[in-house]
Short mmCIF file of C-alpha atoms and ligand atoms in Angstrom, two decimals:
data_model
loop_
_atom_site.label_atom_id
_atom_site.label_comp_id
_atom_site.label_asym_id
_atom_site.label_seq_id
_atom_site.Cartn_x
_atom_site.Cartn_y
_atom_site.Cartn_z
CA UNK V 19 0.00 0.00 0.00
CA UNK V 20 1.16 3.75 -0.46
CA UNK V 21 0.18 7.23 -0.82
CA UNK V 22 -0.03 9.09 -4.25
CA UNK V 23 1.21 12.67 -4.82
CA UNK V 24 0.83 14.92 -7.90
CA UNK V 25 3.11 17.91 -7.76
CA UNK V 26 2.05 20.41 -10.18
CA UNK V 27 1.65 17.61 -12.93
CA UNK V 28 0.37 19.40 -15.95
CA UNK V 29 -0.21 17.07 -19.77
CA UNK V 30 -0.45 19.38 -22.85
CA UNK V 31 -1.02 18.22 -26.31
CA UNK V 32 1.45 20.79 -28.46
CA UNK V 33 0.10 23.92 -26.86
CA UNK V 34 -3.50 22.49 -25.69
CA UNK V 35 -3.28 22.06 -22.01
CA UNK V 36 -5.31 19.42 -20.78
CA UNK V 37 -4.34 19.12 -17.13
CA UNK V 38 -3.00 22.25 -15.76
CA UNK V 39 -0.37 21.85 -12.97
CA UNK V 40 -2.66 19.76 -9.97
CA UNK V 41 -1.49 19.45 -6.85
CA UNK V 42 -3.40 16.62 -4.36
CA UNK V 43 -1.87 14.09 -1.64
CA UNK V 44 -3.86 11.26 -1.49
CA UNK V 45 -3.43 9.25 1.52
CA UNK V 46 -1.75 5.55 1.86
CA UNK V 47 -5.82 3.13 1.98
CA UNK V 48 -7.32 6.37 0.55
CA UNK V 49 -10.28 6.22 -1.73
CA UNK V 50 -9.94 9.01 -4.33
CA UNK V 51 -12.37 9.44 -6.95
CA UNK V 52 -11.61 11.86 -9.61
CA UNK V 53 -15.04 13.22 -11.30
CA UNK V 54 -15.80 15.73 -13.89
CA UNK V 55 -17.18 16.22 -17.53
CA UNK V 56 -15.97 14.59 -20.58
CA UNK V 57 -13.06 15.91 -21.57
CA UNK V 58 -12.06 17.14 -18.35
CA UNK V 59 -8.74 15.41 -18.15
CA UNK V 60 -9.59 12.55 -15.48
CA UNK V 61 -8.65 9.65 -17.74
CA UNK V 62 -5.51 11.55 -18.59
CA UNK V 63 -4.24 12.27 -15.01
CA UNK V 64 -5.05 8.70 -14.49
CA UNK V 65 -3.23 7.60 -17.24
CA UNK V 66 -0.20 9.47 -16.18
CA UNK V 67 -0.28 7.77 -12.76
CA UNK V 68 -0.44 4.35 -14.54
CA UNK V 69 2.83 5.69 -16.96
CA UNK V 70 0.62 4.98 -20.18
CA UNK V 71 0.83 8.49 -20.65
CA UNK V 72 3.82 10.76 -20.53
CA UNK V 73 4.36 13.55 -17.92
CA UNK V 74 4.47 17.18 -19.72
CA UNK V 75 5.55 18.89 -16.34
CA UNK V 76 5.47 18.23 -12.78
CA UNK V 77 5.59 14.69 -11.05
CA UNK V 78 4.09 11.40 -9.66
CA UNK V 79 5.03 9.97 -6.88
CA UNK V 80 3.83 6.62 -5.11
CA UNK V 81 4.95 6.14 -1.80
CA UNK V 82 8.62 8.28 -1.49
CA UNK V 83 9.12 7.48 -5.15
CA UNK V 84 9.01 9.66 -8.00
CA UNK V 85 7.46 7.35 -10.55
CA UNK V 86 7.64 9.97 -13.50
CA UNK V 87 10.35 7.81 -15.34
CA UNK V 88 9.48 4.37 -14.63
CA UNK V 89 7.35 2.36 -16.79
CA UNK V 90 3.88 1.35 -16.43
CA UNK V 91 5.09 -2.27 -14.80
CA UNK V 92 7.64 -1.16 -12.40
CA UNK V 93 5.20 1.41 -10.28
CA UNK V 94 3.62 -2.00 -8.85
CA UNK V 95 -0.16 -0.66 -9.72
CA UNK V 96 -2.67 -2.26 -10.82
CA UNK V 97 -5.62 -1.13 -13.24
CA UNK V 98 -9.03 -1.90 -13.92
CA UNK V 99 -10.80 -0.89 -16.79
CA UNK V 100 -14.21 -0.39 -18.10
CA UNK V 101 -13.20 -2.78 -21.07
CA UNK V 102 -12.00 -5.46 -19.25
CA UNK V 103 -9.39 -6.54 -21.23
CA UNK V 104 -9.70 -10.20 -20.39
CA UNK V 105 -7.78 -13.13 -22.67
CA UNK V 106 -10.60 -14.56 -24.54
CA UNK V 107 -9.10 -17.90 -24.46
CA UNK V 108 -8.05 -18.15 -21.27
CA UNK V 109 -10.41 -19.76 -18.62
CA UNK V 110 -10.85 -17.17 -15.58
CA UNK V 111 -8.45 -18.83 -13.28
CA UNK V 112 -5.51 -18.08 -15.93
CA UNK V 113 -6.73 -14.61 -16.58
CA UNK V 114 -5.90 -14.20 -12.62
CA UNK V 115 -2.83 -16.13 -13.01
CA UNK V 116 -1.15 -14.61 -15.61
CA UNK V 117 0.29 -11.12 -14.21
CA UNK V 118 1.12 -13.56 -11.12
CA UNK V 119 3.10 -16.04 -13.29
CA UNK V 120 5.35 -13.22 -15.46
CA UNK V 121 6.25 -11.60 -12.06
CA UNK V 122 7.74 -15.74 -11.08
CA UNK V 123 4.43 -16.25 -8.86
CA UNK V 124 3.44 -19.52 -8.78
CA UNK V 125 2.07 -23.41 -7.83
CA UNK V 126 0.45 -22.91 -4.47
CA UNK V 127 1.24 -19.15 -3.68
CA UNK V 128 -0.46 -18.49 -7.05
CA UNK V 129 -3.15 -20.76 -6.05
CA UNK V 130 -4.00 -19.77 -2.79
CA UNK V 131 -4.04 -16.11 -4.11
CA UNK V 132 -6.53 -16.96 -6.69
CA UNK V 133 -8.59 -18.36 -4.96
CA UNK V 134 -9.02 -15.85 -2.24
CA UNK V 135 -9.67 -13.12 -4.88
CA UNK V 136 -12.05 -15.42 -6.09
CA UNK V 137 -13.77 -15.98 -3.51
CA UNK V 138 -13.99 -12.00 -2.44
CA UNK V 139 -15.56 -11.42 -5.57
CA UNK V 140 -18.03 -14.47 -5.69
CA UNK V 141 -16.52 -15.91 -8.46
CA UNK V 142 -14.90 -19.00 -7.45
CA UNK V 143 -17.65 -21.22 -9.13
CA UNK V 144 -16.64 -19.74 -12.79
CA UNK V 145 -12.84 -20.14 -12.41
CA UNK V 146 -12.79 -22.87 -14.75
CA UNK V 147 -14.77 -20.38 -17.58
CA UNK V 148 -13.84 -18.45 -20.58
CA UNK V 149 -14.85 -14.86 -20.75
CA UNK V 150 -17.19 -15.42 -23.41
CA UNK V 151 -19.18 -17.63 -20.77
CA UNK V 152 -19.21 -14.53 -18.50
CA UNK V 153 -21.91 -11.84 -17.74
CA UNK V 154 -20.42 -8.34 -18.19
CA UNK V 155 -20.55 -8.16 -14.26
CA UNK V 156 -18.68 -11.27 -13.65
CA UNK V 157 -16.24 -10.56 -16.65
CA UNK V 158 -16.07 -7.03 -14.91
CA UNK V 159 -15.01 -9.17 -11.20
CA UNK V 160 -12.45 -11.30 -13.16
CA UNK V 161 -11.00 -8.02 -14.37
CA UNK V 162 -10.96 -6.66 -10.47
CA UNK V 163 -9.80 -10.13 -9.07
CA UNK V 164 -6.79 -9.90 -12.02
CA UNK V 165 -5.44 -6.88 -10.40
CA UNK V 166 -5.71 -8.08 -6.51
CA UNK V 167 -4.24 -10.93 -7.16
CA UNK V 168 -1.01 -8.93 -7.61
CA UNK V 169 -1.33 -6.79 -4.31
CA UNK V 170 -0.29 -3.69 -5.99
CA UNK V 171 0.53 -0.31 -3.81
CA UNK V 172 -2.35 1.19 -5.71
CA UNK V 173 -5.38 0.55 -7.71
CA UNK V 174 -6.36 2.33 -10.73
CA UNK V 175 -10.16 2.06 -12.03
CA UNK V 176 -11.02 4.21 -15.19
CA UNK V 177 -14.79 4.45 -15.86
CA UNK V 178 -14.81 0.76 -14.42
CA UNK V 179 -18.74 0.43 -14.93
CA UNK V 180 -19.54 2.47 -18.30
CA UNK V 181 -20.45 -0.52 -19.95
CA UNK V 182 -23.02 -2.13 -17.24
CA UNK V 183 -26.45 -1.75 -16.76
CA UNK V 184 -27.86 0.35 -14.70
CA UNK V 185 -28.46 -2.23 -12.05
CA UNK V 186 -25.59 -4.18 -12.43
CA UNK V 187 -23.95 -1.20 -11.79
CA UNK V 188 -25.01 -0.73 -8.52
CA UNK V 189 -24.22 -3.55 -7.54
CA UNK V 190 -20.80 -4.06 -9.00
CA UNK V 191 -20.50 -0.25 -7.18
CA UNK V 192 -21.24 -2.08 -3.89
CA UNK V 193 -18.21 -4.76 -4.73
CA UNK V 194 -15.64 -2.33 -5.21
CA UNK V 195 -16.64 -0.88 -1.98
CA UNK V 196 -16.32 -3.81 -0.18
CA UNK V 197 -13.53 -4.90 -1.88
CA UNK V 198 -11.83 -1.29 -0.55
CA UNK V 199 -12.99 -2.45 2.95
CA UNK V 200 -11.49 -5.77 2.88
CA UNK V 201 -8.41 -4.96 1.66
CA UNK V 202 -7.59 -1.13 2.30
CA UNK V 203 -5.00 -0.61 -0.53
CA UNK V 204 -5.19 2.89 -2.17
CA UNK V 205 -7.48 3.30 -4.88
CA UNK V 206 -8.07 5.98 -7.75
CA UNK V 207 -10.82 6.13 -9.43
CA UNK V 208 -12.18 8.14 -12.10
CA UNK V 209 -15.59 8.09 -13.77
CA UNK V 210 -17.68 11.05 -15.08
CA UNK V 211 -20.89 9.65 -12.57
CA UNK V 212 -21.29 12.07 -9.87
CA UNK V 213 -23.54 9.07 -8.12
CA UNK V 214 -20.62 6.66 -8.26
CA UNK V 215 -18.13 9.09 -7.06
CA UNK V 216 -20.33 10.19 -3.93
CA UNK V 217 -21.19 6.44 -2.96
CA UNK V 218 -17.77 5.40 -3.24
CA UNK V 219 -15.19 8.00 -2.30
CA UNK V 220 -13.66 9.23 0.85
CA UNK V 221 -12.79 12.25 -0.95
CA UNK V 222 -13.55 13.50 -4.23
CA UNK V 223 -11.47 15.75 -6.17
CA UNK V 224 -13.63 17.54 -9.12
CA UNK V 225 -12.14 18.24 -12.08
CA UNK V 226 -13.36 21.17 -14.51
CA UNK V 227 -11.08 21.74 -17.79
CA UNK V 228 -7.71 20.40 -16.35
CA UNK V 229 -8.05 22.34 -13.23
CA UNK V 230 -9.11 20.98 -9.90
CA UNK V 231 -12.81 22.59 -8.84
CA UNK V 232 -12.98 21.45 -5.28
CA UNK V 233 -11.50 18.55 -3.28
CA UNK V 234 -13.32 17.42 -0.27
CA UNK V 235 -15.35 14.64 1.03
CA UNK V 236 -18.68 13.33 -0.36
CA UNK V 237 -20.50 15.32 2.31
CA UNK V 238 -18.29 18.68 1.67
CA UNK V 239 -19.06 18.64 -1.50
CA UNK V 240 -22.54 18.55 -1.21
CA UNK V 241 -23.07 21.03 1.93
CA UNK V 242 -20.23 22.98 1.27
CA UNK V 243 -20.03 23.31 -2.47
CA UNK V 244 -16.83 25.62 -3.38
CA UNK V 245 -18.65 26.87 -6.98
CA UNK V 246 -21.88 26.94 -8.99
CA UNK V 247 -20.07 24.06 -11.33
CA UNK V 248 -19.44 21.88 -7.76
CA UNK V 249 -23.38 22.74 -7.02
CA UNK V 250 -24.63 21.83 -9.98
CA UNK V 251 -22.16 18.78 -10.72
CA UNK V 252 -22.97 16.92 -7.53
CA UNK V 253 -26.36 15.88 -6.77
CA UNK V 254 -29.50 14.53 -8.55
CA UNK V 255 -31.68 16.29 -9.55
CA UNK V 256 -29.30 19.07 -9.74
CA UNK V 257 -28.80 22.36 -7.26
CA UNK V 258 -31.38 25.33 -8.86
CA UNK V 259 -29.44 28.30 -9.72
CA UNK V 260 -31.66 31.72 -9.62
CA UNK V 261 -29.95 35.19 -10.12
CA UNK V 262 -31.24 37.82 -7.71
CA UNK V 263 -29.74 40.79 -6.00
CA UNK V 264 -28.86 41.24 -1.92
CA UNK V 265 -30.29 44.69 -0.96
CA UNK V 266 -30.90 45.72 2.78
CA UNK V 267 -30.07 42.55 4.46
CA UNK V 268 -32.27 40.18 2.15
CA UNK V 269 -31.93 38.36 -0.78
CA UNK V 270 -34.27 39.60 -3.57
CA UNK V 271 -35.34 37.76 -5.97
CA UNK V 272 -36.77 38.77 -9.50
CA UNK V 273 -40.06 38.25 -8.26
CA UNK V 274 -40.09 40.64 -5.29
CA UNK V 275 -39.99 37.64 -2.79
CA UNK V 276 -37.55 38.37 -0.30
CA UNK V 277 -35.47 35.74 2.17
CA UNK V 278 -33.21 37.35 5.21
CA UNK V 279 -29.55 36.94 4.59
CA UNK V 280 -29.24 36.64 8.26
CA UNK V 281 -31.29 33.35 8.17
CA UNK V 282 -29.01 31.97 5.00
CA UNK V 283 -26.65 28.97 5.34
CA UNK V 284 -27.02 29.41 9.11
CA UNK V 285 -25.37 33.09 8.93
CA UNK V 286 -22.75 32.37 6.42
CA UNK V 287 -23.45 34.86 4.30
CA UNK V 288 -24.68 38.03 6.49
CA UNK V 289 -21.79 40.27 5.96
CA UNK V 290 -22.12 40.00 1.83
CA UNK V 291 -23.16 42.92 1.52
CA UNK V 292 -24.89 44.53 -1.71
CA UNK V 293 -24.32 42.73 -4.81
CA UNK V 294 -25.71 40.69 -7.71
CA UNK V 295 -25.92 37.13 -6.49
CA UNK V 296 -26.93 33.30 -7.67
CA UNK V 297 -28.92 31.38 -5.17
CA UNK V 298 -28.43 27.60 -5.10
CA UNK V 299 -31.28 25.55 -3.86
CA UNK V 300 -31.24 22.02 -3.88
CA UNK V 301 -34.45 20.26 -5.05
CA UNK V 302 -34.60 18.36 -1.62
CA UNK V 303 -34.86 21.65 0.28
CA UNK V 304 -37.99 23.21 -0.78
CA UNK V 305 -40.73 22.37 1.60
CA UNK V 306 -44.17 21.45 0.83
CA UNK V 307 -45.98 22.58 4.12
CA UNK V 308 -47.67 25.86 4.48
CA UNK V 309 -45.80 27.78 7.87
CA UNK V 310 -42.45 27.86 6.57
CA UNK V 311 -40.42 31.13 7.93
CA UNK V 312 -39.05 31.64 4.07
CA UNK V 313 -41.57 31.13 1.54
CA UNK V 314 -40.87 31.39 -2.54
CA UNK V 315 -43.47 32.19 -4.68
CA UNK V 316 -43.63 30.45 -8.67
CA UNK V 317 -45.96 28.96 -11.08
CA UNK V 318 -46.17 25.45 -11.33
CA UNK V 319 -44.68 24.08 -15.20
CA UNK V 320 -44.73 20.50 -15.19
CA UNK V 321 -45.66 17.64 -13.05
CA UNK V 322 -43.59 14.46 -12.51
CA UNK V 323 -44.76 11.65 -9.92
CA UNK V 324 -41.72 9.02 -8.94
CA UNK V 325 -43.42 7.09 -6.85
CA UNK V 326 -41.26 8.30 -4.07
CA UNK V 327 -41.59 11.94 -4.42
CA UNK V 328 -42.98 14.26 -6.86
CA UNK V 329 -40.53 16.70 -8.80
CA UNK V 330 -42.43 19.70 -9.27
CA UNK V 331 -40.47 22.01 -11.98
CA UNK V 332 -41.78 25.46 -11.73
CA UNK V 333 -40.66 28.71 -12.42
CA UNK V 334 -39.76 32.24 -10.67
CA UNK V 335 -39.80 35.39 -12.79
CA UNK V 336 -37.29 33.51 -15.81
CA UNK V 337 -35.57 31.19 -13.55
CA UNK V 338 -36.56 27.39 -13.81
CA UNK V 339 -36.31 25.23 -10.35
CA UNK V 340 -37.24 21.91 -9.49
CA UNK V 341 -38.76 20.72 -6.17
CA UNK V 342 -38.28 17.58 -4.62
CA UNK V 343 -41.91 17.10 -2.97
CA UNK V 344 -43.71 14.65 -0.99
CA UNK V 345 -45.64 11.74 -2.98
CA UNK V 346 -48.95 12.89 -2.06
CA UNK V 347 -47.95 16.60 -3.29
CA UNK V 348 -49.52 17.05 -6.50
CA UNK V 349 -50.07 20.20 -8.00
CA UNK V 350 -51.26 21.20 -11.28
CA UNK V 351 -49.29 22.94 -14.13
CA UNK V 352 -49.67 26.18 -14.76
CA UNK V 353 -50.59 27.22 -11.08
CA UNK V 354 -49.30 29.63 -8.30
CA UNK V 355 -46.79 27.51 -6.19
CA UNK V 356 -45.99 28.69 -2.71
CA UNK V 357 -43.14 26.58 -1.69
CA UNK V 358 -41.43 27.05 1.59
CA UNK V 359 -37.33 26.55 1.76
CA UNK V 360 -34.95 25.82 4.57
CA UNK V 361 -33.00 28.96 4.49
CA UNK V 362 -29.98 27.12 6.24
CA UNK V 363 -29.46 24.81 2.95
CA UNK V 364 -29.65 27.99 0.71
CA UNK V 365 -25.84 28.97 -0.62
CA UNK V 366 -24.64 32.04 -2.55
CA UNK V 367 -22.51 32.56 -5.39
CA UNK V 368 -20.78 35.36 -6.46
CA UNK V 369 -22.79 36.67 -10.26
CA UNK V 370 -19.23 37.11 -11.67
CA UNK V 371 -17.03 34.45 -10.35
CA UNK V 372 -19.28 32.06 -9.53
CA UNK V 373 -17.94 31.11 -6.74
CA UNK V 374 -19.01 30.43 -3.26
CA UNK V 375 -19.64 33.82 -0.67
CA UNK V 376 -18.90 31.51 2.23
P1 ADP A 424 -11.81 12.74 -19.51
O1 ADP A 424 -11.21 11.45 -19.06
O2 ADP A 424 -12.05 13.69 -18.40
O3 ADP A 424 -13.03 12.56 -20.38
P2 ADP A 424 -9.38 12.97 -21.05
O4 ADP A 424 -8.34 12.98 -19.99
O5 ADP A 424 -9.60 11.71 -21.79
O6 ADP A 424 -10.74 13.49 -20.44
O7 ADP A 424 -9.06 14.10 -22.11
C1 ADP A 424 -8.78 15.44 -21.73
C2 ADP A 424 -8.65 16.30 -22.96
O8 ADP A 424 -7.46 15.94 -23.66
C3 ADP A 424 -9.78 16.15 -23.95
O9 ADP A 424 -10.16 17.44 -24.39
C4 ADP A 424 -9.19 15.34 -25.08
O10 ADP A 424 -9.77 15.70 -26.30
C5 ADP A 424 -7.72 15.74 -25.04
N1 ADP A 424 -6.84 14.67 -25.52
C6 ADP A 424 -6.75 13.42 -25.04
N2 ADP A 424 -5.83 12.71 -25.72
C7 ADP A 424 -5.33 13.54 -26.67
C8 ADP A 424 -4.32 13.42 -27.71
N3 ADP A 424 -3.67 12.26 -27.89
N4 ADP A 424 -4.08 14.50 -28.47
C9 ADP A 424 -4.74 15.66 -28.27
N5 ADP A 424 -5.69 15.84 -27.32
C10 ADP A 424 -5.97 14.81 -26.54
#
């Protein structure tokens, strides 16, 4: 097991910069899950960990080592990813085998070492199978027992369940997490699924255009989010955004409604003074109930029961919000919606820079 550093590690492509110089220390048994949009440069930064990708500037390091000059096989990783990459004519048990057998591992150390990934990852009953005989989940655990099999200092998973279902998915998502549990090595993991990142990591680092948004854990993130891009990014449905303007202690909105900046993310933001601002409400923190201190007044647009809840997307003055709602709350389109909020959950950006006012 070890820790991973990046030190100012920067990739450009000629002169397009696609990571831009990040700096993060991720912890020896850490669980670091890189997020972000395509195109953001996850798979990249990953990719220069691994050493399948050369280093423009900056460095690597695993453990006390700076890796930038060593080749993919002699950083003792391991990677999993989302195309398996299995031997299609090798049965399961010598998929697992092989990286054990070129590093000289083998007969009953081998053996016993298969077999206990196996038997982690449920799959001891198909070790005598092909890949082709595989589900994509179970071809997806061979791929994952492959790389513990080798005990590397760190794992590596890019996009490891792009090509699942949606509920295999969750509950290959539940594996890895075990998996982490059981074994505690370091793992990095990138994937563009904000869901996946917040279930698995202990911290996420968000990436936006090569730069690093916001690192924190799952539950920083989401209470604490640093920008309107962190706000929006993390979370389903996603944080409401409505422009409006602070003016004599309240938050006015383009409606007239008014909410008391004193009563805003617990106090937070009382000092803020006058400016042009973007409130961020998540859908979960409207409430339905009639009494609320802070009230928001809209017209109801559309309608759409989950069973669960009832997202109510509605409008104020040109600003379109969603509200997560109560089953049994069913209102009709095109009417006046008085919707109360918890004023503690509400954050502030800066108009300009988009950024938080915390
Ligand atoms: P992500 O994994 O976040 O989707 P990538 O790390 O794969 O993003 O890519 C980051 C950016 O680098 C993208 O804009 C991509 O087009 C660009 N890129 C990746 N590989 C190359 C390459 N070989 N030449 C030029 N640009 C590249």
């Amino acid at each position: 097991m070890a820790s991973v550093s990046f030190r100012k590690l920067a990739k450009s492509y000629g002169n397009v910069h696609v990571v831009n110089g990040i700096d993060l220390e991720i912890a020896d048994g850490e669980f670091v899950v890189f997020v972000g949009p395509s195109g953001c440069g996850k798979s990249t930064t990953l990719r220069m960990l691994a050493g399948l990708e050369s280093i423009s500037s900056g460095e690597v390091m695993i453990g006390d080592t700076v890796v930038n000059k060593l080749a993919p096989r002699e950083r003792d990783i391991a990677m999993v990813f989302q195309d398996y990459a299995l031997y299609p004519h090798k049965t399961v048990r010598d998929n697992m085998g092989f990286s054990l057998k070129v590093r000289g591992i083998k007969g009953a150390d081998a053996e016993a070492r298969i077999n206990a990934a196996a038997e982690m990852l449920g799959i001891s009953h198909l070790l005598d199978r092909r890949p082709s005989q595989l589900s994509g989940g179970q071809r997806q655990r061979v791929a994952m027992g492959r790389a513990i099999v080798r005990r590397p200092k760190v794992f590596l998973f890019d996009e490891p369940l792009s090509n699942l279902d949606a509920k295999l998915r969750g509950q290959v998502r539940t594996e890895i997490k075990k998996l982490h549990q059981a074994i505690g090595t370091t793992i990095v993991y990138v994937t563009h699924d904000q869901v996946e990142a917040m279930t698995l990591a202990d911290r996420i680092v968000i990436l936006r255009g090569g730069d690093i948004e916001q690192v924190g854990t799952p539950d920083e993130v989401y209470n604490r989010p640093a920008s309107v891009f962190v706000g929006g990014f993390v979370g389903s449905p996603a944080m409401n955004f409505a422009r409006a303007n602070t003016s004599g202690g309240d938050i006015v909105f383009a409606n007239g409604d008014r909410i008391p900046l004193s009563a805003v993310g617990s106090g937070a933001f009382a000092d803020i003074g006058d400016r042009e601002v973007i409130v961020g409400i998540r859908p979960e923190h409207f409430i339905a109930a009639d009494g609320s201190a802070v009230v928001l007044n809209g017209q109801v647009q559309v309608v759409e029961p989950l069973g669960s809840d009832t997202l109510v997307h509605f409008s104020i003055a040109d600003a379109a919000l969603t509200a997560r709602l109560p089953p049994e709350v069913r209102p009709v389109a095109g009417e006046a919606l008085r919707l109360g909020v918890e004023p503690s959950k509400i954050h502030l950006f800066d108009a300009k820079s988009e950024r938080t006012l915390a």
